CSV table of C-alpha atoms in Angstrom, one decimal:
chain,number,residue,atom,x,y,z
A,1,GLY,CA,4.3,-14.1,-12.0
A,2,ASN,CA,3.1,-13.5,-8.2
A,3,SER,CA,-0.7,-12.2,-7.8
A,4,VAL,CA,-3.5,-11.5,-5.4
A,5,THR,CA,-6.7,-12.3,-6.3
A,6,GLN,CA,-9.5,-10.4,-3.4
A,7,MET,CA,-13.4,-10.5,-3.3
A,8,GLU,CA,-14.3,-6.8,-4.0
A,9,GLY,CA,-17.4,-6.4,-2.6
A,10,PRO,CA,-18.2,-3.7,-1.6
A,11,VAL,CA,-19.7,-4.8,1.6
A,12,THR,CA,-22.2,-3.9,3.8
A,13,LEU,CA,-22.7,-5.1,7.4
A,14,SER,CA,-24.8,-4.0,10.6
A,15,GLU,CA,-22.7,-3.8,13.5
A,16,GLU,CA,-21.6,-6.8,15.5
A,17,ALA,CA,-21.9,-8.6,12.4
A,18,PHE,CA,-19.4,-11.5,11.5
A,19,LEU,CA,-16.5,-10.3,8.5
A,20,THR,CA,-14.8,-12.4,6.0
A,21,ILE,CA,-13.2,-11.3,3.4
A,22,ASN,CA,-11.7,-13.6,0.9
A,23,CYS,CA,-8.3,-13.6,-0.4
A,24,THR,CA,-5.8,-16.1,-3.1
A,25,TYR,CA,-2.7,-16.0,-4.0
A,26,THR,CA,-1.0,-17.2,-6.8
A,27,ALA,CA,3.4,-17.5,-6.0
A,28,THR,CA,6.2,-19.0,-6.4
A,29,GLY,CA,7.8,-20.2,-3.2
A,30,TYR,CA,6.1,-18.6,0.2
A,31,PRO,CA,6.0,-15.4,0.2
A,32,SER,CA,4.7,-13.7,3.2
A,33,LEU,CA,0.7,-12.3,3.5
A,34,PHE,CA,-0.5,-9.0,4.7
A,35,TRP,CA,-3.9,-7.8,5.2
A,36,TYR,CA,-3.7,-3.7,4.9
A,37,VAL,CA,-6.3,-1.2,5.6
A,38,GLN,CA,-6.8,2.6,4.0
A,39,TYR,CA,-9.4,4.8,6.0
A,40,PRO,CA,-11.1,7.8,4.4
A,41,GLY,CA,-8.3,9.9,2.9
A,42,GLU,CA,-5.7,8.3,4.4
A,43,GLY,CA,-2.5,6.0,3.4
A,44,LEU,CA,-1.8,2.0,4.2
A,45,GLN,CA,-1.9,0.9,7.7
A,46,LEU,CA,-0.7,-2.4,8.1
A,47,LEU,CA,-3.2,-4.7,9.9
A,48,LEU,CA,-1.5,-7.9,10.1
A,49,LYS,CA,0.9,-9.9,8.5
A,50,ALA,CA,1.6,-13.9,8.5
A,51,THR,CA,5.2,-15.4,7.0
A,52,LYS,CA,5.0,-19.0,6.8
A,53,ALA,CA,2.5,-21.7,6.1
A,54,ASP,CA,-0.3,-22.2,9.0
A,55,ASP,CA,0.8,-18.7,10.5
A,56,LYS,CA,-2.1,-16.8,12.2
A,57,GLY,CA,-1.8,-13.3,11.7
A,58,SER,CA,-4.4,-10.9,15.1
A,59,ASN,CA,-4.5,-7.2,15.0
A,60,LYS,CA,-7.5,-5.3,16.9
A,61,GLY,CA,-10.2,-8.8,16.5
A,62,PHE,CA,-9.1,-9.4,13.0
A,63,GLU,CA,-7.6,-12.7,12.2
A,64,ALA,CA,-6.5,-14.6,9.0
A,65,THR,CA,-4.5,-17.5,8.6
A,66,TYR,CA,-1.8,-18.5,6.0
A,67,ARG,CA,-2.8,-21.5,4.3
A,68,LYS,CA,-0.8,-23.3,2.1
A,69,GLU,CA,-2.7,-26.0,0.7
A,70,THR,CA,-5.5,-23.4,0.1
A,71,THR,CA,-3.5,-20.4,-1.3
A,72,SER,CA,-5.4,-18.3,0.5
A,73,PHE,CA,-5.5,-15.8,3.3
A,74,HIS,CA,-9.1,-14.6,4.3
A,75,LEU,CA,-9.6,-12.2,6.9
A,76,GLU,CA,-12.3,-11.9,9.7
A,77,LYS,CA,-13.7,-10.3,12.8
A,78,GLY,CA,-16.1,-11.6,14.9
A,79,SER,CA,-17.9,-8.3,15.7
A,80,VAL,CA,-17.2,-5.4,13.4
A,81,GLN,CA,-17.9,-2.1,14.5
A,82,VAL,CA,-19.0,1.4,12.6
A,83,SER,CA,-15.2,2.0,13.0
A,84,ASP,CA,-14.1,-1.0,10.5
A,85,SER,CA,-15.3,0.5,7.7
A,86,ALA,CA,-12.5,1.1,5.8
A,87,VAL,CA,-11.0,-0.5,2.8
A,88,TYR,CA,-9.1,-3.7,3.1
A,89,PHE,CA,-6.2,-4.2,0.8
A,90,CYS,CA,-4.6,-8.4,0.9
A,91,ALA,CA,-1.0,-8.5,-0.6
A,92,LEU,CA,2.0,-10.4,-0.7
A,93,SER,CA,5.6,-9.7,-0.8
A,94,ASP,CA,7.2,-10.2,-4.1
A,95,GLU,CA,11.0,-9.1,-3.5
A,96,PRO,CA,11.6,-6.0,-3.8
A,97,HIS,CA,7.8,-4.9,-3.8
A,98,MET,CA,4.7,-5.9,-2.6
A,99,ARG,CA,1.5,-7.4,-4.8
A,100,PHE,CA,-1.9,-6.0,-3.8
A,101,GLY,CA,-5.7,-7.2,-4.0
A,102,ALA,CA,-8.1,-4.7,-6.0
A,103,GLY,CA,-9.5,-3.9,-1.9
A,104,THR,CA,-12.6,-4.7,-0.4
A,105,ARG,CA,-14.8,-1.7,0.9
A,106,LEU,CA,-16.5,-2.6,4.4
A,107,THR,CA,-19.4,-0.3,5.1
A,108,VAL,CA,-20.6,-1.3,8.7
A,109,LYS,CA,-24.1,0.5,10.1
A,110,PRO,CA,-25.1,0.9,13.3
B,1,GLY,CA,6.9,0.4,14.2
B,2,ALA,CA,9.1,3.1,11.7
B,3,VAL,CA,7.4,5.9,10.7
B,4,VAL,CA,7.3,7.2,6.8
B,5,SER,CA,6.3,10.8,6.3
B,6,GLN,CA,5.3,12.7,3.1
B,7,HIS,CA,4.8,16.3,2.7
B,8,PRO,CA,2.7,17.7,1.2
B,9,SER,CA,0.0,15.8,2.2
B,10,TRP,CA,-2.2,17.4,-0.4
B,11,VAL,CA,-1.3,20.0,-3.3
B,12,ILE,CA,-3.1,21.6,-6.2
B,13,CYS,CA,-1.4,23.2,-8.8
B,14,LYS,CA,-2.2,24.2,-12.7
B,15,SER,CA,-1.6,22.5,-15.7
B,16,GLY,CA,1.9,22.4,-17.2
B,17,THR,CA,3.8,23.5,-13.7
B,18,SER,CA,5.9,20.9,-12.0
B,19,VAL,CA,5.2,19.4,-8.4
B,20,LYS,CA,7.4,17.8,-5.9
B,21,ILE,CA,6.6,15.4,-3.4
B,22,GLU,CA,8.8,13.8,-0.7
B,23,CYS,CA,8.9,10.6,1.0
B,24,ARG,CA,10.8,10.5,4.4
B,25,SER,CA,11.6,7.6,6.8
B,26,LEU,CA,11.6,8.9,10.2
B,27,ASP,CA,13.5,6.7,12.0
B,28,PHE,CA,14.8,3.9,9.8
B,29,GLN,CA,17.2,4.1,7.0
B,30,ALA,CA,15.9,2.6,3.9
B,31,THR,CA,18.2,1.8,0.8
B,32,THR,CA,14.7,1.5,-1.3
B,33,MET,CA,11.7,3.2,-1.6
B,34,PHE,CA,9.0,2.4,-3.7
B,35,TRP,CA,6.2,4.9,-5.0
B,36,TYR,CA,3.0,3.8,-6.1
B,37,ARG,CA,-0.6,5.6,-7.3
B,38,GLN,CA,-3.7,5.1,-6.6
B,39,PHE,CA,-6.7,6.2,-8.6
B,40,PRO,CA,-10.3,6.1,-6.8
B,41,LYS,CA,-11.7,3.4,-5.6
B,42,GLN,CA,-9.1,1.4,-6.7
B,43,SER,CA,-5.7,-0.4,-5.3
B,44,LEU,CA,-2.3,0.8,-5.7
B,45,MET,CA,-0.3,0.3,-8.9
B,46,LEU,CA,3.6,0.2,-8.4
B,47,MET,CA,4.9,3.4,-10.4
B,48,ALA,CA,8.6,3.3,-9.7
B,49,THR,CA,11.6,1.4,-7.3
B,50,SER,CA,13.8,4.0,-5.4
B,51,ASN,CA,17.3,3.4,-4.8
B,52,GLU,CA,19.5,5.4,-2.8
B,53,GLY,CA,22.8,6.8,-5.3
B,54,SER,CA,20.9,5.1,-8.2
B,55,LYS,CA,18.6,5.3,-10.9
B,56,ALA,CA,14.9,4.3,-10.4
B,57,THR,CA,13.4,1.4,-12.0
B,58,TYR,CA,9.9,2.2,-13.6
B,59,GLU,CA,7.5,-0.4,-14.0
B,60,GLN,CA,6.3,-0.7,-17.8
B,61,GLY,CA,3.9,2.1,-19.0
B,62,VAL,CA,4.9,4.7,-16.4
B,63,GLU,CA,7.0,7.8,-18.1
B,64,LYS,CA,10.1,8.2,-16.5
B,65,ASP,CA,10.5,11.8,-18.1
B,66,LYS,CA,7.2,12.3,-16.4
B,67,PHE,CA,7.7,11.4,-13.1
B,68,LEU,CA,11.3,12.2,-11.6
B,69,ILE,CA,12.2,10.0,-8.5
B,70,ASN,CA,15.7,11.1,-6.9
B,71,HIS,CA,16.3,9.0,-3.7
B,72,ALA,CA,19.3,11.0,-2.7
B,73,SER,CA,19.7,9.8,1.0
B,74,LEU,CA,18.9,6.5,2.7
B,75,THR,CA,15.6,8.8,4.3
B,76,LEU,CA,14.8,10.7,1.9
B,77,SER,CA,13.2,10.6,-1.7
B,78,THR,CA,11.4,12.4,-3.7
B,79,LEU,CA,8.5,12.6,-6.7
B,80,THR,CA,8.7,15.2,-8.6
B,81,VAL,CA,5.8,15.3,-11.6
B,82,THR,CA,6.5,17.4,-14.6
B,83,SER,CA,4.5,19.5,-16.6
B,84,ALA,CA,1.3,18.2,-14.7
B,85,HIS,CA,-2.0,17.9,-16.3
B,86,PRO,CA,-5.6,16.7,-14.8
B,87,GLU,CA,-5.3,13.6,-15.7
B,88,ASP,CA,-2.2,13.7,-13.3
B,89,SER,CA,-4.4,13.9,-10.4
B,90,SER,CA,-4.3,11.2,-8.0
B,91,PHE,CA,-3.5,10.1,-5.0
B,92,TYR,CA,0.4,9.2,-5.0
B,93,ILE,CA,1.5,6.9,-2.4
B,94,CYS,CA,5.0,6.1,-0.9
B,95,SER,CA,6.5,3.4,0.8
B,96,ALA,CA,10.2,2.6,2.4
B,97,ARG,CA,11.9,-1.1,2.7
B,98,SER,CA,13.0,-1.4,6.2
B,99,GLY,CA,16.3,-3.4,6.7
B,100,PRO,CA,16.5,-6.3,9.1
B,101,ARG,CA,15.7,-4.4,12.4
B,102,HIS,CA,12.0,-4.3,10.7
B,103,TYR,CA,12.3,-7.9,8.9
B,104,ASN,CA,12.7,-6.1,6.0
B,105,GLU,CA,9.6,-5.2,6.5
B,106,GLN,CA,7.8,-2.0,3.9
B,107,PHE,CA,6.2,1.1,5.9
B,108,PHE,CA,3.6,3.3,3.9
B,109,GLY,CA,3.1,6.9,4.3
B,110,PRO,CA,0.3,8.6,4.6
B,111,GLY,CA,-0.3,9.6,1.0
B,112,THR,CA,-0.7,12.7,-1.2
B,113,ARG,CA,-3.4,13.9,-3.0
B,114,LEU,CA,-2.8,15.8,-6.3
B,115,THR,CA,-5.2,17.8,-8.0
B,116,VAL,CA,-4.3,19.5,-11.2
B,117,LEU,CA,-6.7,22.5,-12.9
């Protein structure tokens, strides 16, 4: 079945550092791919998505490219801020619902 | 974008009582809603898929008699935790699947934290 493998962390960075969170997937067909962010005590918010190969999703300085050849959807940000501290989930569409990775906790220190 | 609300946002109850959690799609109709459970520092676990007007489909290992799901309208699904016990304490998150207007995307509610004493 479809599944998502995500770098588990936790990840601790200094402010303005470069961020990469790895995500790879296993799927039949070509699912849509997502990154969600969860701030403490809150639900999930969609951060970005890509619906087909070579699509790049971007939002709030975060980017991820749908790579079919490596079955990956790594999340990147060039310069993180303290306010980016949260848990990040990689997910794929597995109709009718979704499959989530384990989540990666990011802490950004000033 | 589309908005999904949950009520209550947190609830504390005594062991043996039942708790109802509501999930509403505020500005779109959702024929399908999903209920997830999240343990501390873990990922989301799908509990069940709720379709309007029909019985919910539960994931393996989820007790359907304990977690009652009702999807009475296109904008409301409810999860009732019956005879709650401390091990049912968790963060429950619902999501609603939009139609073609929102590209069939899932939108998540803010979650309900249940604590059973």
